[in-house]
Amino acid sequence: MKFVTSLLNRRAFVALAAATMLAGALHSAPASAADATIPIIVKDTTSFYWQIVLAGARKAGKDLGVSVPELGAQAETDVNGQISILENAVAGNPAAVVIAPTEAKALGKPIDEAASKVKVIGIDSSAESKAFTSFLTTDNVQGGRVAADGLAAAIGAANGGKVEGKVALITALPGAGSLEQRAQGFKEQLKAKYPGLELVADKYADGQATTGLNIATDLITANPDLKGIFASNLIMAQGVGQAIAENSLAGKVALIGFDSDEKLIKFLNDGVISGLVVQDPYRMGYDGIKTALAASKGEKVEANVDTGANLVTKDNMKDPKIDALLNPKLN
């Protein structure tokens, strides 16, 4: 009896040791698509722009056989909410994480900590971290330059070729890496190429369209000779576009926005908006998941990928390439 018990104990020990070794191997082995979970964390799950990003990620998950939890706060202002979402996602031991940081400074340390446990792929906006395995984004400084060129062209077209007068910049939130870079590029391009355009206002809002509307209305009232405005993201473009429409200033005050949705496309068709700098959020989502899967397998990936930006006007919005950016497939 003692022999049988001892034999059973030895067998149990061997089985337990084998299971432990197997668990360790599974934990440390590079992820395969069949068992990979790669969460994507966006800034705001309710925004049309981020819905396009999520659609791209969803399609990549289907194509690659990867589980892609779609995560994010309810507003871009909820920085602490995004940090909690990141921490919870990492605690689930995913193959990798894809994130669009809401605020550069605040997300720096949380991303550093996450990257000590899992590969982190950044999309759209930067953070004060050097721990990203790969970063996929629009060259936002170049996007700001494109916006300045578009605004100058619209002002010239409305003023007999004269590219001169007062202009303004409205940024949705302070501290967001992508927005700060757009502002940088815009101001640099004005200074370098358009000495006749005077930047008379550089305003920050609180991420709400109504605040953009109020800021623009105040600017128009204080500067009746204002020639143009650059609203550097979708929400601000909605609010500023509404201000121009309500004050019957379409064609008189040029407006360049950033990104697009149904409302902004209508503003563009109606002449309320002169142009939109449009990114490729679908590609960011798709390639973000694709890159994360490759990184989780130990494959070499590009450290930085520029996903491009295009100026959309009423004249080119029907071009097939531009139409695909304006009307992406969400399912």
XYZ file of C-alpha atoms in Angstrom:
331
model
C 0.000 0.000 0.000
C 2.820 2.365 0.866
C 4.488 1.510 -2.453
C 1.280 2.321 -4.392
C 0.825 5.610 -2.514
C 4.435 6.570 -3.099
C 4.135 5.709 -6.778
C 0.981 7.803 -7.125
C 2.656 10.726 -5.348
C 5.644 10.538 -7.677
C 3.349 10.473 -10.703
C 1.394 13.432 -9.393
C 4.620 15.331 -8.805
C 5.870 14.580 -12.323
C 2.526 15.619 -13.826
C 2.503 18.841 -11.803
C 6.076 19.638 -12.815
C 5.270 19.026 -16.472
C 2.203 21.256 -16.266
C 4.240 23.987 -14.623
C 6.909 23.789 -17.308
C 4.267 23.891 -20.038
C 2.573 26.918 -18.492
C 5.915 28.682 -18.309
C 6.655 27.857 -21.927
C 3.269 29.122 -23.039
C 3.744 32.322 -21.055
C 7.173 33.069 -22.477
C 6.696 31.838 -26.034
C 5.936 34.396 -28.746
C 2.202 34.712 -29.369
C 0.613 32.998 -32.344
C -2.400 34.514 -34.077
C -4.589 31.621 -32.950
C -4.313 32.469 -29.253
C -3.405 36.178 -29.357
C -5.433 38.899 -27.663
C -4.424 42.449 -28.583
C -6.525 45.218 -26.985
C -6.716 48.569 -28.750
C -7.199 51.609 -26.515
C -8.414 54.811 -28.198
C -8.976 58.273 -26.792
C -12.751 58.370 -27.150
C -14.985 55.478 -28.236
C -17.877 57.821 -29.126
C -16.071 59.936 -31.756
C -16.501 59.095 -35.451
C -12.748 59.370 -35.988
C -12.011 56.763 -33.310
C -14.815 54.547 -34.581
C -12.928 54.427 -37.897
C -9.730 53.475 -36.045
C -11.623 50.707 -34.233
C -13.148 49.503 -37.524
C -9.673 49.102 -38.985
C -8.512 47.209 -35.901
C -11.608 45.001 -36.005
C -10.948 44.081 -39.639
C -7.318 43.267 -38.839
C -8.480 41.004 -36.023
C -10.763 39.107 -38.417
C -8.108 38.853 -41.125
C -5.369 37.718 -38.732
C -7.426 35.592 -36.376
C -6.689 37.822 -33.391
C -9.044 38.774 -30.549
C -9.187 42.592 -30.443
C -10.975 44.077 -27.411
C -12.042 47.637 -28.312
C -11.350 49.888 -25.336
C -11.330 53.596 -24.536
C -12.822 56.322 -22.415
C -16.017 58.205 -23.235
C -14.189 61.501 -23.791
C -10.670 62.597 -24.718
C -10.567 64.637 -21.504
C -10.732 61.484 -19.339
C -6.978 60.989 -19.012
C -7.167 59.060 -15.734
C -9.805 56.817 -17.243
C -7.476 55.865 -20.076
C -4.638 55.144 -17.655
C -6.898 52.755 -15.710
C -7.990 51.065 -18.936
C -4.337 50.553 -19.925
C -3.439 49.091 -16.526
C -6.405 46.695 -16.609
C -5.608 45.645 -20.191
C -1.988 44.814 -19.283
C -3.173 42.877 -16.214
C -5.017 40.560 -18.611
C -1.641 39.404 -20.020
C -2.359 40.189 -23.707
C 0.060 39.435 -26.549
C 0.512 43.187 -27.072
C -1.354 46.481 -26.597
C -2.172 49.215 -29.115
C -2.849 52.671 -27.642
C -3.519 56.237 -28.757
C -2.379 58.267 -25.713
C -4.768 61.020 -24.666
C -2.151 63.283 -23.103
C 1.578 63.117 -23.728
C 2.965 63.780 -20.247
C 0.374 61.932 -18.173
C 0.588 58.729 -20.239
C 4.390 58.599 -20.331
C 5.007 56.687 -17.105
C 1.988 54.337 -17.472
C 3.220 53.384 -20.950
C 6.739 52.795 -19.590
C 5.291 50.487 -16.949
C 3.075 48.673 -19.455
C 5.994 48.162 -21.831
C 7.987 46.429 -19.084
C 5.414 43.622 -19.292
C 4.128 43.620 -22.881
C 4.859 45.089 -26.307
C 3.168 48.503 -26.690
C 2.329 49.921 -30.114
C 1.447 53.631 -30.272
C -0.932 55.168 -32.785
C -2.036 58.708 -33.603
C -0.587 60.696 -30.689
C 2.751 60.677 -28.929
C 3.549 60.283 -25.244
C 6.594 61.103 -23.166
C 7.880 57.551 -23.408
C 10.612 55.797 -25.364
C 9.091 52.390 -24.691
C 6.926 52.054 -27.810
C 7.965 49.086 -29.913
C 6.502 50.876 -32.927
C 4.623 54.131 -33.466
C 2.148 54.674 -36.316
C 0.862 58.177 -36.856
C 0.281 61.021 -39.191
C 3.243 63.374 -39.402
C 1.257 65.952 -37.455
C 3.802 68.721 -37.928
C 3.443 68.202 -41.683
C -0.334 68.082 -41.211
C -0.154 71.552 -39.658
C 1.863 72.776 -42.637
C -0.734 71.334 -45.007
C -3.428 73.180 -43.055
C -1.518 76.471 -43.374
C -1.145 75.966 -47.129
C -4.847 75.184 -47.433
C -5.851 78.217 -45.401
C -3.572 80.504 -47.432
C -5.005 79.151 -50.687
C -8.577 79.686 -49.506
C -7.856 83.238 -48.314
C -6.156 84.048 -51.619
C -9.079 82.655 -53.623
C -11.545 84.791 -51.657
C -9.461 87.980 -51.861
C -8.361 88.327 -55.446
C -5.134 86.407 -54.904
C -4.041 88.431 -51.873
C -2.792 86.126 -49.139
C -2.951 88.544 -46.250
C -4.969 89.353 -43.160
C -5.673 88.098 -39.660
C -5.948 84.392 -38.891
C -6.518 82.299 -35.763
C -5.699 78.843 -34.425
C -8.038 76.892 -32.133
C -6.730 73.740 -30.435
C -9.079 71.286 -28.712
C -6.978 70.547 -25.624
C -3.601 71.522 -24.169
C -0.926 68.847 -23.887
C -2.162 66.415 -26.552
C 0.906 65.448 -28.578
C -0.729 65.310 -32.004
C -2.499 68.647 -31.521
C 0.616 70.415 -30.282
C 2.506 69.138 -33.333
C -0.217 70.370 -35.705
C -0.075 73.787 -34.079
C 3.707 73.787 -34.405
C 3.615 72.962 -38.116
C 0.871 75.498 -38.779
C 2.726 78.345 -37.084
C 6.044 77.425 -38.656
C 4.515 77.396 -42.125
C 2.807 80.750 -41.631
C 6.090 82.301 -40.595
C 8.112 80.694 -43.388
C 5.762 81.104 -46.348
C 2.985 83.572 -45.607
C 4.289 86.818 -44.087
C 1.030 88.533 -45.028
C -0.964 86.331 -42.631
C -0.970 87.537 -39.026
C -1.774 85.030 -36.281
C -3.859 87.150 -33.901
C -5.193 84.361 -31.671
C -3.876 80.979 -30.506
C -6.611 79.511 -28.312
C -7.098 76.293 -26.338
C -10.530 74.820 -25.682
C -11.703 72.009 -23.391
C -12.429 69.353 -25.998
C -16.079 70.357 -26.420
C -17.620 71.522 -29.712
C -19.690 74.173 -27.919
C -16.507 75.687 -26.517
C -15.044 75.827 -30.026
C -18.253 77.540 -31.168
C -18.012 80.118 -28.368
C -14.303 80.827 -28.917
C -14.843 81.295 -32.654
C -17.844 83.559 -32.087
C -15.823 85.735 -29.715
C -12.930 85.893 -32.197
C -15.240 86.917 -35.025
C -16.800 89.619 -32.851
C -13.424 90.954 -31.689
C -11.888 90.760 -35.185
C -14.484 91.681 -37.814
C -11.707 91.611 -40.430
C -10.642 88.044 -39.561
C -9.756 86.140 -42.735
C -9.291 82.564 -41.579
C -9.245 79.956 -38.799
C -7.499 76.619 -38.398
C -9.453 74.270 -36.103
C -7.005 71.470 -35.432
C -9.278 68.488 -34.781
C -12.719 67.169 -35.670
C -14.562 68.441 -32.593
C -13.166 71.966 -32.915
C -13.951 72.010 -36.638
C -17.565 71.145 -35.812
C -17.856 74.014 -33.327
C -16.039 76.604 -35.451
C -17.970 75.542 -38.545
C -21.198 76.107 -36.630
C -20.027 79.616 -35.658
C -19.256 80.500 -39.280
C -22.606 79.127 -40.455
C -24.585 80.954 -37.745
C -22.843 84.244 -38.572
C -23.323 83.813 -42.346
C -19.571 84.039 -42.938
C -19.160 81.149 -45.380
C -16.729 82.300 -48.059
C -15.737 85.326 -45.980
C -13.846 83.625 -43.159
C -11.888 80.629 -44.453
C -11.850 77.541 -42.231
C -9.538 74.553 -42.368
C -10.450 71.624 -40.151
C -8.747 68.345 -39.301
C -10.391 64.924 -39.854
C -13.919 64.397 -41.138
C -17.387 63.158 -40.366
C -20.825 63.592 -41.910
C -21.283 67.075 -40.436
C -17.901 68.350 -41.641
C -18.411 66.882 -45.109
C -21.718 68.762 -45.315
C -19.974 71.958 -44.195
C -17.398 71.357 -46.946
C -20.115 70.868 -49.573
C -21.919 74.003 -48.376
C -18.767 76.148 -48.491
C -18.704 76.687 -44.714
C -15.413 74.808 -44.517
C -12.710 75.540 -47.095
C -10.764 72.336 -46.570
C -10.122 69.374 -44.296
C -6.781 67.784 -43.513
C -7.733 64.110 -43.518
C -5.679 61.317 -41.992
C -6.052 57.572 -42.533
C -7.464 56.364 -39.198
C -8.620 53.055 -40.684
C -5.034 52.244 -41.627
C -3.835 53.255 -38.147
C -6.201 50.740 -36.566
C -5.520 47.949 -39.048
C -1.755 48.334 -39.203
C -1.583 48.916 -35.449
C -2.969 45.425 -34.784
C -0.906 43.892 -37.599
C 2.273 45.464 -36.215
C 1.425 44.435 -32.648
C 0.963 40.812 -33.687
C 4.285 40.798 -35.540
C 6.057 42.365 -32.548
C 4.524 39.827 -30.166
C 6.045 37.055 -32.296
C 9.471 38.629 -32.027
C 9.476 39.861 -35.621
C 11.259 43.089 -36.477
C 8.908 46.048 -37.020
C 9.455 49.638 -38.103
C 10.018 52.016 -35.197
C 8.078 54.848 -36.869
C 5.451 54.710 -39.618
C 3.903 57.782 -41.276
C 0.303 56.978 -42.232
C -0.137 60.174 -44.316
C -2.342 63.283 -44.486
C -4.276 64.822 -47.389
C -5.954 68.184 -47.942
C -9.566 67.639 -48.997
C -11.442 70.427 -50.776
C -14.750 70.595 -52.568
C -12.831 70.223 -55.824
C -11.107 66.924 -55.018
C -13.504 65.244 -52.575
C -14.919 62.946 -55.275
C -11.520 61.547 -56.256
C -11.533 57.785 -55.501
C -8.588 57.973 -53.077
C -10.099 60.903 -51.174
C -13.602 59.401 -51.221
C -12.237 56.241 -49.568
C -10.822 58.372 -46.741
C -14.057 60.316 -46.309
C -16.317 57.264 -46.460
C -14.477 54.355 -44.837
C -16.154 50.995 -44.231
C -17.078 50.730 -40.566
C -18.190 47.082 -40.594
